[in-house]
mmCIF file of C-alpha atoms in Angstrom:
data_model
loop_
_atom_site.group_PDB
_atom_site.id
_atom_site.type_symbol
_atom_site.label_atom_id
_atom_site.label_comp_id
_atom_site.label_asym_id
_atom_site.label_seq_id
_atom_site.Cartn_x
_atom_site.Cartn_y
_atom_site.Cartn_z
ATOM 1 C CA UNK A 1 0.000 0.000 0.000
ATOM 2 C CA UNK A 2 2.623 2.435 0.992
ATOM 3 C CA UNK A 3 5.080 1.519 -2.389
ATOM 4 C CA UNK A 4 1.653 2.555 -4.042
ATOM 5 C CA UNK A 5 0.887 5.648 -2.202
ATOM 6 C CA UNK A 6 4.570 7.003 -2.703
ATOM 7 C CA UNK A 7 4.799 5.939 -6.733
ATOM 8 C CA UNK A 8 1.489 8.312 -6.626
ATOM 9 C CA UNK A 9 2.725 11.448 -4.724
ATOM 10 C CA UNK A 10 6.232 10.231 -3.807
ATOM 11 C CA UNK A 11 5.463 10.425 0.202
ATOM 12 C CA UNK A 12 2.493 10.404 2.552
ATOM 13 C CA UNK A 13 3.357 13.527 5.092
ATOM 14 C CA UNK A 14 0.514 15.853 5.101
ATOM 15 C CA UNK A 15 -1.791 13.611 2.814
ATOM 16 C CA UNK A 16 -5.017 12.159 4.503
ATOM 17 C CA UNK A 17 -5.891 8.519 3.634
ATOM 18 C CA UNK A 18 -9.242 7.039 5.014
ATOM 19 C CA UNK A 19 -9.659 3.548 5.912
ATOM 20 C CA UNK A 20 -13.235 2.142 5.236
ATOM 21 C CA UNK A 21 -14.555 -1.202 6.017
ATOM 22 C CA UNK A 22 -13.853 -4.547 8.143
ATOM 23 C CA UNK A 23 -11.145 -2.986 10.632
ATOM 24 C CA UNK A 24 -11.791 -5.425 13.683
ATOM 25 C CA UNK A 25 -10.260 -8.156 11.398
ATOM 26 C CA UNK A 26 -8.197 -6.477 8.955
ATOM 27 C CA UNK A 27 -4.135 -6.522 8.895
ATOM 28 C CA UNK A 28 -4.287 -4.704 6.072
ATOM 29 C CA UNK A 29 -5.601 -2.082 8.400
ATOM 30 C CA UNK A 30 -3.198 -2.608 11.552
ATOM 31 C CA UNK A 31 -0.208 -2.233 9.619
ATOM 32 C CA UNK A 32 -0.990 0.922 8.220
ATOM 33 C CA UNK A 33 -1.940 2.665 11.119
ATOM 34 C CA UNK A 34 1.234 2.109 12.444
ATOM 35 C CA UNK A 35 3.228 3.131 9.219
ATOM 36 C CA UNK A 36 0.810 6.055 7.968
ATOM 37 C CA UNK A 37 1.074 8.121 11.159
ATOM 38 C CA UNK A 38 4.380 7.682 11.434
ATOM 39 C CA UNK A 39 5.188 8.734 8.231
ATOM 40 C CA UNK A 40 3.351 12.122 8.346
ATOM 41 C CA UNK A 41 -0.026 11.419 7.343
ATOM 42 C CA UNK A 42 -3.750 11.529 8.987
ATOM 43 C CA UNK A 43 -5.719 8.625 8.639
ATOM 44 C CA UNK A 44 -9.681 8.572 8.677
ATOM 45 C CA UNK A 45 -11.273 5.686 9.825
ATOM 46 C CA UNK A 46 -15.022 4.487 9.341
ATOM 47 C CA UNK A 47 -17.139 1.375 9.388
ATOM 48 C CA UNK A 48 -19.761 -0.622 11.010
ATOM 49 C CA UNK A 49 -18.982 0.620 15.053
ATOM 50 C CA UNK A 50 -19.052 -3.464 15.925
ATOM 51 C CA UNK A 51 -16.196 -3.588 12.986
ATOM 52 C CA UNK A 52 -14.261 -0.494 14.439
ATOM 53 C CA UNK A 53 -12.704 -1.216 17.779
ATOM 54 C CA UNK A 54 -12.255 2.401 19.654
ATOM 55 C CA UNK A 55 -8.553 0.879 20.621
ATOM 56 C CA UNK A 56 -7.289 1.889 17.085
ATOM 57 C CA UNK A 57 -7.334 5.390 17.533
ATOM 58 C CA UNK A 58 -4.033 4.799 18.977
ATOM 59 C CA UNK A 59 -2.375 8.529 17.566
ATOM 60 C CA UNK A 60 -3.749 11.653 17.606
ATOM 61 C CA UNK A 61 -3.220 11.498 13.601
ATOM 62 C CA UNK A 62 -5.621 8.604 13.870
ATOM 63 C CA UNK A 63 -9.834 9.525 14.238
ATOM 64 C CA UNK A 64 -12.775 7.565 13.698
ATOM 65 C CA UNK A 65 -15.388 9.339 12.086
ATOM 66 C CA UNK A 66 -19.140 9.033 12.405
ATOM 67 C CA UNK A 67 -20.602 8.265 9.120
ATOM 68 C CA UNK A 68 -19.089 8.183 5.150
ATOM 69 C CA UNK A 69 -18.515 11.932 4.407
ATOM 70 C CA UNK A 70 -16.806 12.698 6.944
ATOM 71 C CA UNK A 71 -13.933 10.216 6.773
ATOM 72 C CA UNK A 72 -14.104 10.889 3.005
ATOM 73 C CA UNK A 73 -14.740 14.205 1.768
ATOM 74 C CA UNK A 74 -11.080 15.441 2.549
ATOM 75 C CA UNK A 75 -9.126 12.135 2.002
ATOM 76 C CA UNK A 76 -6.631 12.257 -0.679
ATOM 77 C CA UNK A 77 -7.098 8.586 -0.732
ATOM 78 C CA UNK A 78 -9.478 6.089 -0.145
ATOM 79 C CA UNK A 79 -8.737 2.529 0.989
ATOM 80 C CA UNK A 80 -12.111 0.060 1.057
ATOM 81 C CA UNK A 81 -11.451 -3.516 2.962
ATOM 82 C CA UNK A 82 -12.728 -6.919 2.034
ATOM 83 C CA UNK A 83 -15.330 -7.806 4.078
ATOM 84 C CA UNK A 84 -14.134 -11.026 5.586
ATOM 85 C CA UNK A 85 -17.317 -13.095 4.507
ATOM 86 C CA UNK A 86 -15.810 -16.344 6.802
ATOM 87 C CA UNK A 87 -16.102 -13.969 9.875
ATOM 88 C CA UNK A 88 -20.296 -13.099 9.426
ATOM 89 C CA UNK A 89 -21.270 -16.130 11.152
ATOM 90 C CA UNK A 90 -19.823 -14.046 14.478
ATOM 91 C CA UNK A 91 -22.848 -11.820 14.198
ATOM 92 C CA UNK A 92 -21.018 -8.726 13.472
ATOM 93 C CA UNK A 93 -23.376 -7.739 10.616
ATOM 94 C CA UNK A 94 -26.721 -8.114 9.890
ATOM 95 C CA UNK A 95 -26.153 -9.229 6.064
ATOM 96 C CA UNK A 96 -23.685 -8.518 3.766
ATOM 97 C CA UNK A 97 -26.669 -6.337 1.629
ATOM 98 C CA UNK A 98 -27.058 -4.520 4.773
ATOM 99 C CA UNK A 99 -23.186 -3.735 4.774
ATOM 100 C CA UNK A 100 -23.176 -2.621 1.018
ATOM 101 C CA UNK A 101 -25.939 -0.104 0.875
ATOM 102 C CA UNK A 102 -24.537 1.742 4.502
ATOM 103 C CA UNK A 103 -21.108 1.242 4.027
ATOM 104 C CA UNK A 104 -20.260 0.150 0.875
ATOM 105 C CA UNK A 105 -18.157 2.844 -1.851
ATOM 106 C CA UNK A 106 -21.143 2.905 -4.483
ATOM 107 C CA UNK A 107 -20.887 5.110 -7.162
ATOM 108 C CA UNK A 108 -23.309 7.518 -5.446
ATOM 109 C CA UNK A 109 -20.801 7.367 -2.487
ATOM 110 C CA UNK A 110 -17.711 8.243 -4.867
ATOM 111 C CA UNK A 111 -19.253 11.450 -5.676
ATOM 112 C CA UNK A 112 -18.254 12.524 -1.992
ATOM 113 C CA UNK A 113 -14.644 12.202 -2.889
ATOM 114 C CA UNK A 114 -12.470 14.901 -3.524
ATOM 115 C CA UNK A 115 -11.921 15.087 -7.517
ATOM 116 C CA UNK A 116 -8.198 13.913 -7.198
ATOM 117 C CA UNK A 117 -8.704 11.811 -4.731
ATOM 118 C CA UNK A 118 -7.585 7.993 -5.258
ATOM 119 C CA UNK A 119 -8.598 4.605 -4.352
ATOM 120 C CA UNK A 120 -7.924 1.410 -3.144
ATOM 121 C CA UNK A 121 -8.282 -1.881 -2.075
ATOM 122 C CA UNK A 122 -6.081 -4.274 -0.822
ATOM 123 C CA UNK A 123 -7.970 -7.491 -2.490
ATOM 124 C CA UNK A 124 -9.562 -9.798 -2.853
ATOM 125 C CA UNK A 125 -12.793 -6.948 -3.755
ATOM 126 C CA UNK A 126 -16.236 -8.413 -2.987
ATOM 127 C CA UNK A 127 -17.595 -6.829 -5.844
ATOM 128 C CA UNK A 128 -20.867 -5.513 -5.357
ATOM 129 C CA UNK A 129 -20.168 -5.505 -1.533
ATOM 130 C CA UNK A 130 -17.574 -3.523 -0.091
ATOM 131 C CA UNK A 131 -16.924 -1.686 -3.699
ATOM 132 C CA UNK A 132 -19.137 -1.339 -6.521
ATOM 133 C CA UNK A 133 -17.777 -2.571 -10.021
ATOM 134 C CA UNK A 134 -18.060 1.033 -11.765
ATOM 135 C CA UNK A 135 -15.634 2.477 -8.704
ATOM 136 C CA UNK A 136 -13.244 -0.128 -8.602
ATOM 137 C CA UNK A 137 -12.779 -0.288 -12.291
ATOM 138 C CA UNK A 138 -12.523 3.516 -12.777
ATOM 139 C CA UNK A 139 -9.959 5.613 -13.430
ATOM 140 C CA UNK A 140 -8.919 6.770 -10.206
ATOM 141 C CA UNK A 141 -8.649 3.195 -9.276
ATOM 142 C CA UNK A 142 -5.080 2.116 -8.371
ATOM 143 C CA UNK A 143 -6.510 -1.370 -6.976
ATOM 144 C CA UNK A 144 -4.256 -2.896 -9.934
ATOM 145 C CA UNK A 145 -1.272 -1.175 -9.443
ATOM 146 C CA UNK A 146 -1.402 -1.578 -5.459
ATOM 147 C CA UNK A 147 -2.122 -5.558 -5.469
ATOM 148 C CA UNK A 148 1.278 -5.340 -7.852
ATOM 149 C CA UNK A 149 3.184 -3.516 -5.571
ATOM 150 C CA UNK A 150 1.791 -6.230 -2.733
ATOM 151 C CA UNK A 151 3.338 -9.034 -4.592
ATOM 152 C CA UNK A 152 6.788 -7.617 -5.154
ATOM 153 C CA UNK A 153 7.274 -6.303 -1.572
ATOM 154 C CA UNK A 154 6.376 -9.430 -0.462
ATOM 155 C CA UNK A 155 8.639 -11.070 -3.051
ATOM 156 C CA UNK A 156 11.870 -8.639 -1.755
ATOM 157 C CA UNK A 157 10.881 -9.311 1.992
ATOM 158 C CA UNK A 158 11.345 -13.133 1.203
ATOM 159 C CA UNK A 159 14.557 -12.551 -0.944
ATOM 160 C CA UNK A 160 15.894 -10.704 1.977
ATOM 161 C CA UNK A 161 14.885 -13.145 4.708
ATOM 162 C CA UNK A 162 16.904 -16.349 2.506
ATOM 163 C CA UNK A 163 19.673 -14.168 2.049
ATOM 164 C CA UNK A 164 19.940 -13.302 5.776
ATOM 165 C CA UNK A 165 19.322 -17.108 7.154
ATOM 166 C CA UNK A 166 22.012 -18.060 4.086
ATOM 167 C CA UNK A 167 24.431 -15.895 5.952
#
C-alpha cells in the first residue's frame, strides 16, 4: 500500500488517507496505522462501530469518524477492505446487503470524494459488496497497481529473509 501511495505522490506527510470497512479483522488495516502516522499522514477511519474497535485510535493522527462523508470528503485517498465473509457467522453484521448499501463505496458514495482523490483496495474486492464494479474499475482506481506492488514487496521481503538465514 505504501510503495503505491509514494509511486502516486512520492510520500504520505501531510496527505489524509481514510480507511473504510472490516477494521476489527483487517491486517491490512493494523499495519498501516502504524506506518501512515508515522510517516506524516492523517488517517480517517469508518465502518460498522461493531467492525471499528475504539482501541485503534491509537495517535492523535488517527480519528474515527461518524458516518461516510466525513472520513471521506477530505481524504486524498481512499482505501475500502474486504469484508471477511468467513467472519459473518460471528454476528457482526446483519447481512452482507445490509453492509453494502450503509457502508459500501457505491458510485453515489464516490461522488463525496475529492476530484483527485484515489482509491484502493487491498484485495480480494467483494464486488458488489464492499466496492461497486463502476468504482473499482474507474480511473482513479489504483486497486491494480497496489495488489502489484503487494506481490513484489512481499517477493523482496522473502529474498531478503533467505539471504539473511544463508548468511
Amino acid at each position: 500500500d505504501l510503495v503505491t501511495l509514494w509511486e502516486q505522490w512520492g510520500g504520505v506527510k501531510g496527505k489524509t488517507i481514510a480507511i473504510i470497512g472490516d477494521l476489527r479483522h483487517s491486517r491490512v488495516a493494523r499495519s498501516n496505522l502504524h506506518a501512515l502516522p508515522k510517516l506524516g499522514a492523517t488517517v480517517n477511519l469508518f465502518g460498522p462501530p461493531t467492525l471499528v474497535p475504539r482501541q485503534l485510535q491509537m495517535h492523535e493522527k488517527v480519528k474515527i469518524c461518524a458516518d461516510f462523508g466525513e472520513a471521506v470528503s477530505k481524504a486524498d485517498a481512499v482505501m475500502v477492505l474486504r469484508i471477511q465473509r468467513e467472519r459473518m457467522t460471528q454476528g457482526f453484521l446483519p447481512s452482507l446487503a445490509d453492509y453494502s448499501r450503509g457502508f459500501g463505496l457505491t458510485k453515489q458514495r464516490a461522488e463525496l470524494l475529492r476530484p483527485d482523490a484515489i482509491i484502493l483496495h487491498p484485495g480480494p474486492i467483494n464486488r458488489g459488496v464492499e466496492i461497486d464494479d463502476a468504482v473499482a474499475d474507474s480511473d482513479r482506481s489504483v486497486i491494480l497497481r497496489q495488489v502489484e506492488n503487494g506481490v513484489f514487496a512481499r517477493m523482496a521481503v522473502l529474498q531478503w529473509l533467505l539471504e539473511e538465514v544463508r548468511k
